[in-house]
Short mmCIF file of C-alpha atoms and ligand atoms in Angstrom, two decimals:
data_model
loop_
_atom_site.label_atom_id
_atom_site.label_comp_id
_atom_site.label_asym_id
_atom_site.label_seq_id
_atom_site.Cartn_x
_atom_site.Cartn_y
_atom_site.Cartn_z
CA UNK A 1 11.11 -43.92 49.21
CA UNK A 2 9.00 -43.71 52.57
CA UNK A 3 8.50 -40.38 54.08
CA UNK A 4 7.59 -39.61 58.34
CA UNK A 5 4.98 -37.18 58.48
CA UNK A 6 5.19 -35.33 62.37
CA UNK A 7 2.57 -33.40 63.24
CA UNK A 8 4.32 -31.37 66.08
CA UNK A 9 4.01 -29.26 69.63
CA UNK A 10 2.44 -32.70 71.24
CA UNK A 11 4.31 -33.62 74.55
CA UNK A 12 5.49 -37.26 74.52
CA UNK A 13 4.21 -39.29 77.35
CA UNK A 14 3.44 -42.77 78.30
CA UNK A 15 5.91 -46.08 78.39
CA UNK A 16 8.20 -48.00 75.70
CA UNK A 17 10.48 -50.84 75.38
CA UNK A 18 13.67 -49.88 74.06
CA UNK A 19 14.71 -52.47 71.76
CA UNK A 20 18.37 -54.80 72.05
CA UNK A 21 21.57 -52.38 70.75
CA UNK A 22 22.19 -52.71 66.99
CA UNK A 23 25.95 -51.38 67.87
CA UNK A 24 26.38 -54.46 70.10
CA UNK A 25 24.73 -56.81 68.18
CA UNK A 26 26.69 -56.63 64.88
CA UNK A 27 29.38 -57.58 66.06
CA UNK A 28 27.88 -60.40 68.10
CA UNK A 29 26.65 -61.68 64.92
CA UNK A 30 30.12 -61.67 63.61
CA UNK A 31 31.38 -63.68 66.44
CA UNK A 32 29.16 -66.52 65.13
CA UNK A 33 31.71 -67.10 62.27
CA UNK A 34 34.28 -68.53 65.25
CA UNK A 35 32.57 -71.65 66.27
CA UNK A 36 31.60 -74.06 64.34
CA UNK A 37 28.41 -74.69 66.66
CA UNK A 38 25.40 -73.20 67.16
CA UNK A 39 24.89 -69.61 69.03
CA UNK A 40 21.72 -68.76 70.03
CA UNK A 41 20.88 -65.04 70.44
CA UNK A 42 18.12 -63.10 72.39
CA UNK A 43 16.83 -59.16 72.16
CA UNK A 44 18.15 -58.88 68.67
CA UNK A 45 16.67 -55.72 67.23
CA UNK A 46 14.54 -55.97 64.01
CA UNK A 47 16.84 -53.46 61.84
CA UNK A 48 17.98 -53.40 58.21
CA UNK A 49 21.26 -53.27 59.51
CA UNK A 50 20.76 -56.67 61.31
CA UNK A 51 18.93 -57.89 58.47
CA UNK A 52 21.82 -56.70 56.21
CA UNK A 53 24.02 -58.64 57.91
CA UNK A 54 21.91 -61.96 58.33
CA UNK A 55 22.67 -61.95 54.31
CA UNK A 56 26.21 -61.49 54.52
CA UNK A 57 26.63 -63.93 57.11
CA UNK A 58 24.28 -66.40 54.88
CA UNK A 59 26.09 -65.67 51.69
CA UNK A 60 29.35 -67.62 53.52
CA UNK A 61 27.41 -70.55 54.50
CA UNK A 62 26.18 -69.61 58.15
CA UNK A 63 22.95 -71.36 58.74
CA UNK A 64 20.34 -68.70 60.53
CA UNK A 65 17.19 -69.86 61.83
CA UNK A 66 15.11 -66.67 63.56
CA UNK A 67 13.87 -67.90 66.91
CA UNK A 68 10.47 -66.06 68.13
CA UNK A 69 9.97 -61.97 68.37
CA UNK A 70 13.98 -61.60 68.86
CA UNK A 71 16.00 -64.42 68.97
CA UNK A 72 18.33 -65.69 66.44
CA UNK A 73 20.32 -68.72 66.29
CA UNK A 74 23.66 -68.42 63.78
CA UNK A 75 25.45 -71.98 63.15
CA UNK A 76 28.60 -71.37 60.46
CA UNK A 77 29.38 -75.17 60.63
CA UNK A 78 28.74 -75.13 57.50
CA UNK A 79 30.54 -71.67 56.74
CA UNK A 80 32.79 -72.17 52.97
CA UNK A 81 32.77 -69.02 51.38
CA UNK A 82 35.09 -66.48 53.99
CA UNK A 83 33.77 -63.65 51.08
CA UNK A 84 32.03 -60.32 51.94
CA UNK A 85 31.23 -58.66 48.81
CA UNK A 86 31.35 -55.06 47.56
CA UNK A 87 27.55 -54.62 47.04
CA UNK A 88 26.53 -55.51 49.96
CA UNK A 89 29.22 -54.05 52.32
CA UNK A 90 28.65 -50.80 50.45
CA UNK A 91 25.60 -50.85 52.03
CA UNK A 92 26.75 -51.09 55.46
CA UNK A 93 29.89 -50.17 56.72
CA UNK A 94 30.06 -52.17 60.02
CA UNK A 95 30.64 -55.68 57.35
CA UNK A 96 34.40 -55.10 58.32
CA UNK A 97 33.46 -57.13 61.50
CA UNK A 98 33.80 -59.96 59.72
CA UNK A 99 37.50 -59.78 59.06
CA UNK A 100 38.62 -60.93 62.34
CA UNK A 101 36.59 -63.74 62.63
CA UNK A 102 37.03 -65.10 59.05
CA UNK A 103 40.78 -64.92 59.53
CA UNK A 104 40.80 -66.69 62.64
CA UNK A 105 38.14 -69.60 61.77
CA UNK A 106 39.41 -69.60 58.31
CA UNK A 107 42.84 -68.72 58.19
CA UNK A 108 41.64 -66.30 54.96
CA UNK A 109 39.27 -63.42 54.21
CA UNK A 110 38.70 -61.34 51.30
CA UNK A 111 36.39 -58.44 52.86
CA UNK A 112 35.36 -55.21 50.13
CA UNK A 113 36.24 -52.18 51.99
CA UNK A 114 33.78 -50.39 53.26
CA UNK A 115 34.53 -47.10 51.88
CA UNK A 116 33.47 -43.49 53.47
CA UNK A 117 29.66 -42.32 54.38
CA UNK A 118 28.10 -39.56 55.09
CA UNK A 119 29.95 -38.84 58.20
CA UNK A 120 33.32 -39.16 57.41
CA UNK A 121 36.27 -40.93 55.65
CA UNK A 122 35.84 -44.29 58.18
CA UNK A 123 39.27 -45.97 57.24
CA UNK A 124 39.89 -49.23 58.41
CA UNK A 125 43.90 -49.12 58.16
CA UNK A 126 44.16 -49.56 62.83
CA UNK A 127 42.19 -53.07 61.71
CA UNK A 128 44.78 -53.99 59.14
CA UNK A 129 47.01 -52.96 61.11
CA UNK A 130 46.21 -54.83 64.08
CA UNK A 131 45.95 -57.89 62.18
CA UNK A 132 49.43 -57.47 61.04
CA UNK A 133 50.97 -57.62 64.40
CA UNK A 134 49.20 -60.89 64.82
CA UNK A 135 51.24 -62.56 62.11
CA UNK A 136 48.29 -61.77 59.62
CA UNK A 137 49.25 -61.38 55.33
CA UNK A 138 47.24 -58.68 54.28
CA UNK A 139 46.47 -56.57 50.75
CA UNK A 140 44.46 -54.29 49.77
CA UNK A 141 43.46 -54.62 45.60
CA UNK A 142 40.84 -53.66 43.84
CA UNK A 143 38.67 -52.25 46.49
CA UNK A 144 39.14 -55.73 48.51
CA UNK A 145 41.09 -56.75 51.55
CA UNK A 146 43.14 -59.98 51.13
CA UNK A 147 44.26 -61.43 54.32
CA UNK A 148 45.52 -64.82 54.76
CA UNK A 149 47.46 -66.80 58.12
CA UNK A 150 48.06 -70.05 58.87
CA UNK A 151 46.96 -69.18 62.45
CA UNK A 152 46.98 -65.98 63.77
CA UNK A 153 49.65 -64.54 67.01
CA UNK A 154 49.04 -63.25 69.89
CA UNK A 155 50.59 -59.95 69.74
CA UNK A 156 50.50 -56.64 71.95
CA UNK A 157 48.95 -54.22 69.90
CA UNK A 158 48.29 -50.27 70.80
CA UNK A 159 45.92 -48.67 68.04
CA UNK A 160 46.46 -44.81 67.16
CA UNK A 161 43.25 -43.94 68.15
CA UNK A 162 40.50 -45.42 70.31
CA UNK A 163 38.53 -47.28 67.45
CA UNK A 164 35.10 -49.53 68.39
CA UNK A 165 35.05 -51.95 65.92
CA UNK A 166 38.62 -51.80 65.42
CA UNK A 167 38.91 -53.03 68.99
CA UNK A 168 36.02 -55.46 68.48
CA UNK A 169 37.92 -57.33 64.86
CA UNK A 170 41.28 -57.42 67.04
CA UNK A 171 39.20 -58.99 69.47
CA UNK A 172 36.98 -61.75 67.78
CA UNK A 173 40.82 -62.40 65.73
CA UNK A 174 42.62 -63.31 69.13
CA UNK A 175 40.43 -65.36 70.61
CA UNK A 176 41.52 -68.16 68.96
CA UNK A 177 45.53 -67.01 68.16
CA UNK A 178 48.58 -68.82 69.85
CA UNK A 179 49.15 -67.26 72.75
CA UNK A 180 48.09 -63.93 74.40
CA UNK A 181 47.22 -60.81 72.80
CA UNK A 182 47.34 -57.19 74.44
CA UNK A 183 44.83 -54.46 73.01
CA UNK A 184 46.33 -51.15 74.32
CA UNK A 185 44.06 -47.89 73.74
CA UNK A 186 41.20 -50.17 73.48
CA UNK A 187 37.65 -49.06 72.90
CA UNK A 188 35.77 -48.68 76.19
CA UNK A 189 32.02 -48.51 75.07
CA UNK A 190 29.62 -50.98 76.81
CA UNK A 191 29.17 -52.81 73.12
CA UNK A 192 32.71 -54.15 73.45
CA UNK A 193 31.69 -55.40 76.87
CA UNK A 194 28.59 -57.34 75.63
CA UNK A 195 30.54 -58.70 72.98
CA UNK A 196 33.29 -59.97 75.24
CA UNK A 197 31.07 -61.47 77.15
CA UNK A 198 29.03 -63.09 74.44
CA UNK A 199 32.62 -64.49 73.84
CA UNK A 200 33.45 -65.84 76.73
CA UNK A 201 30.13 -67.92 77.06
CA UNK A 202 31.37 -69.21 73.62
CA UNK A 203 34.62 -70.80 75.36
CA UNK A 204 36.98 -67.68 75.02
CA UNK A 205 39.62 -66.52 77.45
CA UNK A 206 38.96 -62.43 77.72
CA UNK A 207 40.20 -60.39 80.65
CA UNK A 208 39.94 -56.42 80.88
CA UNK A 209 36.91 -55.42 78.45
CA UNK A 210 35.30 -52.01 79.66
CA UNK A 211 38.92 -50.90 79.86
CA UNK A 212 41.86 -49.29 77.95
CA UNK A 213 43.86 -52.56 78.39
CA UNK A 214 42.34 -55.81 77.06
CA UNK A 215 44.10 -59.47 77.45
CA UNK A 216 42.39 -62.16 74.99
CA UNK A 217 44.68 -65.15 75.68
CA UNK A 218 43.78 -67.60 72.74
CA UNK A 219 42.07 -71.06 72.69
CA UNK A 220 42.15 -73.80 70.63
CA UNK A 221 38.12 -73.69 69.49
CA UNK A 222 35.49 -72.19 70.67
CA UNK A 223 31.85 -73.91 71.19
CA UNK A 224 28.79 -72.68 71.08
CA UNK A 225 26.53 -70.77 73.17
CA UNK A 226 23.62 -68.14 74.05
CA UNK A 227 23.84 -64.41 74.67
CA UNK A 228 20.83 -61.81 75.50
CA UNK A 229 21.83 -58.65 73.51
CA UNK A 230 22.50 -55.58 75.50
CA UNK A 231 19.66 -52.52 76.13
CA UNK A 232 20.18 -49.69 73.10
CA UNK A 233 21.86 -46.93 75.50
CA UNK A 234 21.45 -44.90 72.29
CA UNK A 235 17.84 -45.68 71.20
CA UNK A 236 17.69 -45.17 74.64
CA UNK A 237 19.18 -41.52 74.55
CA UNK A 238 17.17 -40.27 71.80
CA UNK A 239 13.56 -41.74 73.25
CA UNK A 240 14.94 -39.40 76.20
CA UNK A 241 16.06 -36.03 73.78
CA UNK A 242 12.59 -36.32 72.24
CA UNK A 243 10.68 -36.08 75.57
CA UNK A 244 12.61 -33.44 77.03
CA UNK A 245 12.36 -31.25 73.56
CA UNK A 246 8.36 -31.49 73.77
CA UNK A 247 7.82 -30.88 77.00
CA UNK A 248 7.22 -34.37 77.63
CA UNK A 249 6.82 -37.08 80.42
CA UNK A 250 8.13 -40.87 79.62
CA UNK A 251 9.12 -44.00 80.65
CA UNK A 252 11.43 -46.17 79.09
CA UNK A 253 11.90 -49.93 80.14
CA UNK A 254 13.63 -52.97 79.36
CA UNK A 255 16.64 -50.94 79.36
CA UNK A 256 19.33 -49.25 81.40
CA UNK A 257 20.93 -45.67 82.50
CA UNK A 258 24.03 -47.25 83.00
CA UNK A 259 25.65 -46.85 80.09
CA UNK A 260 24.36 -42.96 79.56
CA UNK A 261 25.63 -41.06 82.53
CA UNK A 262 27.28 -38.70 80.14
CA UNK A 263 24.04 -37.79 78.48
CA UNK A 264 22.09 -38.22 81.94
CA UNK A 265 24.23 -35.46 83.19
CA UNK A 266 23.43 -33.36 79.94
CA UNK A 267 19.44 -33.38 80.64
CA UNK A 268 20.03 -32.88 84.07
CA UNK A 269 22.03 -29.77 83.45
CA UNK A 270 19.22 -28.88 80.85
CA UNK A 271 16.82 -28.95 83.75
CA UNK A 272 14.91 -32.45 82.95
CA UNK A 273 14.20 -34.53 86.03
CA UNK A 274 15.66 -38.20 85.76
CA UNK A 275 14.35 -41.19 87.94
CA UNK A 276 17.21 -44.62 87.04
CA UNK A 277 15.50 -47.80 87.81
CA UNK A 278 17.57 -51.06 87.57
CA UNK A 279 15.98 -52.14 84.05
CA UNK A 280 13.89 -48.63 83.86
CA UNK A 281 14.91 -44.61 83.42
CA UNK A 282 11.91 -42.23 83.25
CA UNK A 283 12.55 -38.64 81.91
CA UNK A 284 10.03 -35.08 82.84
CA UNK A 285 10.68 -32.43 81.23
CA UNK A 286 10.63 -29.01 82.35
CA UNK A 287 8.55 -26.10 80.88
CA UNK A 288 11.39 -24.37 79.42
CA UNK A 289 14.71 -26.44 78.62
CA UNK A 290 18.43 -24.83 79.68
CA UNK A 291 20.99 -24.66 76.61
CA UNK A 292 23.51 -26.76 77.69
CA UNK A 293 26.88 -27.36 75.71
CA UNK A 294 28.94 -30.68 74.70
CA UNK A 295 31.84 -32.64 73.60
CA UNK A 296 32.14 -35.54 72.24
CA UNK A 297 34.27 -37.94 73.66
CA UNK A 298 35.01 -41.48 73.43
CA UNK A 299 33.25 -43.63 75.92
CA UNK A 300 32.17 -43.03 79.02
CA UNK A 301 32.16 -39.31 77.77
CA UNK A 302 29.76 -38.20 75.88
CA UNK A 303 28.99 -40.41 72.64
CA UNK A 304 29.11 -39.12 69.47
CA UNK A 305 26.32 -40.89 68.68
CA UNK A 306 24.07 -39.01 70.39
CA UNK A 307 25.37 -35.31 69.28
CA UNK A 308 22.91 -34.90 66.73
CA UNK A 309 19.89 -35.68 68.90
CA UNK A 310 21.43 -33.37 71.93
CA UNK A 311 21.81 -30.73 69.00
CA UNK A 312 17.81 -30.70 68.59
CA UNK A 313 17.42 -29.65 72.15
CA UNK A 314 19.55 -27.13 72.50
CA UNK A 315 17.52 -25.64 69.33
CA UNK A 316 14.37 -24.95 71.46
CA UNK A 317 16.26 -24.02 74.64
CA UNK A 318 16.52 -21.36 76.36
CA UNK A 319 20.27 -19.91 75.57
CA UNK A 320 23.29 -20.49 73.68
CA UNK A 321 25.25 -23.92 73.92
CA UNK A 322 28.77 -24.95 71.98
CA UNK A 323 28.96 -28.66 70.32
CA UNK A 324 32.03 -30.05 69.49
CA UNK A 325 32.29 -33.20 67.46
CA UNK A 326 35.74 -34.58 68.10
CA UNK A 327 35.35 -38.08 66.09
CA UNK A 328 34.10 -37.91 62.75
CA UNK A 329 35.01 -35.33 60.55
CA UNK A 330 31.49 -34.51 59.02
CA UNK A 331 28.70 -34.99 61.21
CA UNK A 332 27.17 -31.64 61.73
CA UNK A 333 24.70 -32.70 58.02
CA UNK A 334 21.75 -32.11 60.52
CA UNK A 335 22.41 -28.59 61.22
CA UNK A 336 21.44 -27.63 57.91
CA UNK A 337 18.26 -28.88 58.02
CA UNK A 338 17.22 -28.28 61.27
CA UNK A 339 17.78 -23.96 60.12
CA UNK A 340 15.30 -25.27 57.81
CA UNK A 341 13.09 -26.05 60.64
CA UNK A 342 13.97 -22.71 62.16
CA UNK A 343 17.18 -23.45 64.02
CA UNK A 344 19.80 -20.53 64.98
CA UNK A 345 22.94 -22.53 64.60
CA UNK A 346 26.35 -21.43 63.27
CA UNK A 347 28.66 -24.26 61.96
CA UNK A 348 32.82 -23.42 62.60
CA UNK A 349 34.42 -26.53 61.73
CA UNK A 350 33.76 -28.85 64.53
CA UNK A 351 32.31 -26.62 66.00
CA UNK A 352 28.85 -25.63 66.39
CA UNK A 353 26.95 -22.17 67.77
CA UNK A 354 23.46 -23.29 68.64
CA UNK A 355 20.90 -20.23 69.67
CA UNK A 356 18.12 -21.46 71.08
CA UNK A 357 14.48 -20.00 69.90
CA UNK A 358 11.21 -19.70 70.80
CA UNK A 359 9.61 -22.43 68.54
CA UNK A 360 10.81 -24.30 65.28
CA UNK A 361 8.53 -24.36 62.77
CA UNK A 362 7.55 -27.62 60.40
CA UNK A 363 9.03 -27.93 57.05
CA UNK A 364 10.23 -30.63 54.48
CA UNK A 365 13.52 -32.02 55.35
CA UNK A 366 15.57 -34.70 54.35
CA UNK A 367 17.55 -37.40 56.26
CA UNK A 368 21.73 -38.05 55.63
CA UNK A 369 22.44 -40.49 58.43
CA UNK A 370 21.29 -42.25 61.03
CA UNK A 371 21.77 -40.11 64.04
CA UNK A 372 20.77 -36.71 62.19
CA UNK A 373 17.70 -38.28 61.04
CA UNK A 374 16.82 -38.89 65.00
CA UNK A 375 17.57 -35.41 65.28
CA UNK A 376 15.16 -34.26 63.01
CA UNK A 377 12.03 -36.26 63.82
CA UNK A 378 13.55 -34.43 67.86
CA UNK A 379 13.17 -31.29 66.04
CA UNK A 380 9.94 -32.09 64.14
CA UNK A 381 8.20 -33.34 67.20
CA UNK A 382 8.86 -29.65 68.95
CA UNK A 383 8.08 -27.71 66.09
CA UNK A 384 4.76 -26.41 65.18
CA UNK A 385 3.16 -27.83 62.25
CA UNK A 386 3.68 -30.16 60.34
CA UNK A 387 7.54 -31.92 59.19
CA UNK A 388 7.93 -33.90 56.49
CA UNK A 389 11.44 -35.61 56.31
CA UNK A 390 12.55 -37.64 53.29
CA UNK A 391 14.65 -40.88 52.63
CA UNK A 392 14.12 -41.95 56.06
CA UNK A 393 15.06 -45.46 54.83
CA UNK A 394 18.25 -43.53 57.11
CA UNK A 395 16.50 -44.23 60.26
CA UNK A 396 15.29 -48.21 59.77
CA UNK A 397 19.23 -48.79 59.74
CA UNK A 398 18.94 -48.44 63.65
CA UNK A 399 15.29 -47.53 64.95
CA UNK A 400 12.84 -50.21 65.65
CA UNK A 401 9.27 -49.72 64.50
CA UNK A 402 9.90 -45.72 65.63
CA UNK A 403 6.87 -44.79 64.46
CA UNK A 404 5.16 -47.04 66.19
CA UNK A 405 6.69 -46.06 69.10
CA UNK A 406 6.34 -42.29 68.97
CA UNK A 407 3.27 -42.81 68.24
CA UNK A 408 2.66 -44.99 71.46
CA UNK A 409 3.46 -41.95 73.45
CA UNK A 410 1.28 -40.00 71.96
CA UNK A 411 3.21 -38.26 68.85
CA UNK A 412 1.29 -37.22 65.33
CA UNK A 413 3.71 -39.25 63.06
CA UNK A 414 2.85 -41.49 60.24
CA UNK A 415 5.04 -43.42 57.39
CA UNK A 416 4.01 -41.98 54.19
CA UNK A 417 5.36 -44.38 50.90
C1 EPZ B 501 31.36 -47.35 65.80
O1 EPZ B 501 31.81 -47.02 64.51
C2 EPZ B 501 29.83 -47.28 65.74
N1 EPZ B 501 29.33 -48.28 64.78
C3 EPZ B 501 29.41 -45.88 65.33
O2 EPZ B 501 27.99 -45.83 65.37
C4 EPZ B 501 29.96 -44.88 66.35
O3 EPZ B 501 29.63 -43.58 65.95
C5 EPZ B 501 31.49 -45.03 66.45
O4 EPZ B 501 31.83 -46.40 66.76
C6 EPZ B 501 32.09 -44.14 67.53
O5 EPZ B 501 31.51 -44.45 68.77
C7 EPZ B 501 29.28 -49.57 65.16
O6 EPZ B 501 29.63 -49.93 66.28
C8 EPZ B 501 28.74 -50.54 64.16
P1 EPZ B 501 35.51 -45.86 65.29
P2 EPZ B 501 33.37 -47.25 64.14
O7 EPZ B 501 36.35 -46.87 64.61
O8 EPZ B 501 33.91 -48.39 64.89
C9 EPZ B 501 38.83 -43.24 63.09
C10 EPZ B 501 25.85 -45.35 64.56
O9 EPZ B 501 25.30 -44.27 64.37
N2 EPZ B 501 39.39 -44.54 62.66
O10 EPZ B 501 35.37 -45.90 66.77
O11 EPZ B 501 33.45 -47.29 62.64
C11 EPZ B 501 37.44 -42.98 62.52
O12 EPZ B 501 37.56 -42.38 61.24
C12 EPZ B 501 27.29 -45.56 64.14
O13 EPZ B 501 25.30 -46.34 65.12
C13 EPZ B 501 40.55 -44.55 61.86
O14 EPZ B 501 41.09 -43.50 61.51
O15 EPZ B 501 34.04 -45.92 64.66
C14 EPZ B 501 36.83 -42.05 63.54
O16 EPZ B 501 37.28 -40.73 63.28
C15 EPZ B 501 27.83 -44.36 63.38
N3 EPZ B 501 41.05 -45.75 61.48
C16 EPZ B 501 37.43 -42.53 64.85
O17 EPZ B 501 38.60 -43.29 64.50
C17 EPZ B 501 40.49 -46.95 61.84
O18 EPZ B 501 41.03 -48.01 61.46
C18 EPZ B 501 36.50 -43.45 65.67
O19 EPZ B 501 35.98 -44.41 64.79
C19 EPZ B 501 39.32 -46.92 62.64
C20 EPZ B 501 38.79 -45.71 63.03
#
């Protein structure tokens, strides 16, 4: 299993690309299943995620042709097996996004649930349940989802809780029901907007993504099309957590600050300057960071997805700061190991006490996730000495080439096998 070696206390500076956003492009992949033409893709990330789902989507009989440094183009003319199988949906839960779109081209799926991860639990019963309203026959035996419909309803549907790729399945589903559906509650993250408009260049009829209300009134086909893949507001965020926690000076480009005020706010608060460009955001740290507290929030509050990272600055700043996870039920895993690197954090439930201190200090740690990896190559780039974290196969889920770029601006880090 490869390891990241960080040499630390090296201030990050110099420019990067930030790469297309994995979060938006999954999905977009998924939407390929709906036309039976080809859709050509552009600033598709390089992940194992993506490349995960490439499989999955070739398994059913989509034909994918890679198309330079980041395009992609998917054609499922050919799709004939509407199948996602347990071993490789085990290995990433975001496969689910190919329920919607199966049942809609297809009339019938039979998707393995994705079962929990690290983080939390992860049910998928607002999907099912979404699906249901829209006329959908669904089961759930022997660790698979059966669903079957002769065509698919538009429905008004309000899910319990705001859900992102809950709203995305309802969404791929109605674009092609009879009649109009109404997603109530709907997720508001700028990776439901991409995707909505990746559908709509495909022939679909979608009014109101980016809110809590979204109208999909259904056609009778879609055709096929071209999409550029959204900026990673998240690769984004952590590129800018791992400047301010060294001390650093960076630029980030081909990407946006749109889609980050929350977090924008946070570094501002911690004392960082910020300079937004229209496809740039450059970040200068101060000498000394301010603890600053969080909550997580569905979007446009602060995302979840970028608690962990946030968590590694308030380790090395000056003060105390409170972090409350509101959305998953475990995803404080970091905390643990960042005491290892030093940290002065005390977990209460979803709750979290974090003391800043002077300095961390390097030590072996080990990766559980995605996002807490980030945090700990954050915290490994601050420390002194040298980090070593483990099973960072974590972190090539949704990082580009990260050592590559850390080590562009001007971090210690190598992959060790
Ligand atoms: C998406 O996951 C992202 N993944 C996650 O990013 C992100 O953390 C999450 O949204 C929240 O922003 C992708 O987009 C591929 P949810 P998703 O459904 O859609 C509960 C990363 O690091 N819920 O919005 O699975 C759920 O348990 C990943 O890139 C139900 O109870 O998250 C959670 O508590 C991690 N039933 C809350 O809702 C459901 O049917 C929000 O989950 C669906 C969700």
């Amino acid at each position: 299993m490869d390891k990241l070696l960080i040499e630390g206390g090296v201030p990050l500076s110099g420019e990067v690309a930030v790469s297309g956003a994995k979060n938006a492009a999954l999905p977009i992949l998924c939407a390929s299943l709906l036309a039976g033409e080809p859709l050509a893709l552009s600033n598709v990330p390089h992940l194992n995620d993506i490349a995960t789902m490439l499989r999955l989507l070739g398994q059913m009989g989509v034909a994918v042709t890679m198309d330079g440094a980041d395009g992609i183009v998917l054609d499922s003319g050919g799709l004939n097996n509407p199948v996602a199988p347990y071993d490789m949906v085990k290995t990433m839960r975001a496969s689910i996004l190919v329920l919607g779109p199966l049942l809609a081209r297809c009339g019938e799926a039979k998707v393995s649930l994705p079962g929990g991860c690290a983080i939390g639990a992860r049910p998928v019963d607002q999907h099912i349940k979404g699906l249901q309203a829209m006329g959908a026959e669904i089961s759930v035996e022997n660790g698979y989802v059966h669903a079957k419909a002769t065509r698919l309803k538009g429905a008004r549907i309000v899910t319990d809780m705001v859900t992102v790729t809950g709203t995305e399945n309802l969404m791929m589903a109605a674009v092609l029901a009879d009649g109009e559906t109404v997603i109530e509650n709907a997720a508001r993250e700028p990776e439901v907007v991409d995707l909505a408009n990746c559908l709509v260049a495909m022939g679909a009829q979608i009014s109101g993504a980016g809110t809590d209300t979204i109208r999909i009134r259904g056609v009778e086909r879609l055709h096929g099309g071209a999409h550029a893949v959204m900026p990673d507001r998240i690769e984004t965020g952590t590129y800018l957590c791992a400047a301010a926690a060294t001390g650093g000076n960076i630029r980030l480009v081909r990407t946006s600050a749109a889609y980050l005020d929350s977090v924008v706010d946070k570094l501002l608060d911690a004392g960082c300057d910020v300079t937004v460009e229209r496809d740039a955001i450059t970040l200068k740290a101060p000498p000394r960071l301010k603890a600053v507290s969080l909550r997580t929030a569905p979007y446009p509050a602060f995302p979840t997805d970028m608690q962990a990272q946030f968590m590694a600055i308030n380790c090395v700043a000056e003060g105390a700061a409170v972090v409350r996870e509101t959305i998953f039920e475990n995803r404080f895993m970091h905390a643990v190991e960042l005491i290892r690197l030093g940290a002065d954090i005390k977990i209460d439930g979803n709750t979290a006490l974090v003391t800043g201190v002077e300095q961390l200090n390097g030590a072996t740690v080990m990766a559980t996730d995605l996002r807490a990896s980030a945090s700990l190559v954050i915290a490994g780039l601050a420390a002194q000495g040298e980090t070593l974290i483990e099973r960072i196969y974590h972190l090539d889920r949704g990082y580009e080439r990260i050592e590559e770029k850390l080590a562009r601006l001007g971090a210690r880090v190598r992959r060790v096998r």
